[in-house]
XYZ file of C-alpha atoms in Angstrom:
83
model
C 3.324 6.601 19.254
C 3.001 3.106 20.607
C 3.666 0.348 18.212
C 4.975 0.825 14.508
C 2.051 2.912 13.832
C -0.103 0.147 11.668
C -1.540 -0.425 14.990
C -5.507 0.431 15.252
C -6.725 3.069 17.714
C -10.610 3.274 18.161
C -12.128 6.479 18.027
C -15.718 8.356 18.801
C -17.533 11.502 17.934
C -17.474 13.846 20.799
C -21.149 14.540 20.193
C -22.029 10.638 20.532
C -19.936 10.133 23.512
C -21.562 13.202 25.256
C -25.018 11.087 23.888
C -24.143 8.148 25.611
C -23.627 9.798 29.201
C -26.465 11.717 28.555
C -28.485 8.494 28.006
C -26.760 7.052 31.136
C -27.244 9.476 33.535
C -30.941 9.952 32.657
C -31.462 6.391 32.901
C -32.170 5.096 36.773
C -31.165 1.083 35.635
C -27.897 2.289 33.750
C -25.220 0.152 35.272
C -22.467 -2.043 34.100
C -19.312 -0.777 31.238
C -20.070 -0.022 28.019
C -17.701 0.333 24.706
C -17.962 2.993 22.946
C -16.238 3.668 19.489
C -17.553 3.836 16.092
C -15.793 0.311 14.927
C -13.414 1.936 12.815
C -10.488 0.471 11.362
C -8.150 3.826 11.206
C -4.665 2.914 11.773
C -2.570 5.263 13.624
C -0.026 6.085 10.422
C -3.457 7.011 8.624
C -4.400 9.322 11.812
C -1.395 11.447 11.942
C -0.476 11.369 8.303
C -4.190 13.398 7.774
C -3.922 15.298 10.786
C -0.025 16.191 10.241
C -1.462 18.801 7.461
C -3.209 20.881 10.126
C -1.529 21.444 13.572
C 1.385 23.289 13.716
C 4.201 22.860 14.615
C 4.706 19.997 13.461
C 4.934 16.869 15.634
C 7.904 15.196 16.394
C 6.609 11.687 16.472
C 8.414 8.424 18.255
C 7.657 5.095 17.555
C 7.926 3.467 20.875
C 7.834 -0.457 20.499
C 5.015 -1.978 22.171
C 6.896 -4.102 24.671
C 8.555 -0.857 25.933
C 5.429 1.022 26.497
C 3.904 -1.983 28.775
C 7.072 -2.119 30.615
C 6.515 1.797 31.638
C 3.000 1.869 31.798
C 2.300 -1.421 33.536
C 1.458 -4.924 33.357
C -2.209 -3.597 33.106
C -1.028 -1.655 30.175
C -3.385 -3.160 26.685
C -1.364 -0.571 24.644
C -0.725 -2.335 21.574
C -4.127 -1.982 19.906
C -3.427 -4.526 17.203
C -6.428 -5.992 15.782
């Protein structure tokens, strides 16, 4: 997990993503980069504390601090997701 976990991650519905590129691919003046997420606030303690319930086994999570992850991912890295 990147960051302390109170860190915001934005998320879509599958079926609205596959919508989009639908919509994209049908359309001949589709161009440019769009954002799609539903302009949630979830944090990502709130994510895996509800998901925890369901999956097993159950996930060994690391908290891995922020500056850490950009120094292995690169300087290109926007990992933090802080809002």
């Amino acid at each position: 997990m990147v960051g302390d976990g109170n860190n915001h991650w934005p998320l879509v519905y599958d079926r609205d993503l596959a919508d989009l590129y639908a919509r994209l691919v049908a359309s001949p003046d589709a161009s440019g980069i769009y954002h799609a997420n539903d302009e949630g606030d979830e944090r990502v303690n709130d994510l895996l504390r509800r998901s925890k319930p369901h999956v097993a086994p159950q996930p060994d999570v690391r908290y891995v601090p922020i500056e850490e992850a950009r120094s292995k991912l690169g300087p290109g890295c926007r990992c933090d997701g802080a809002r």
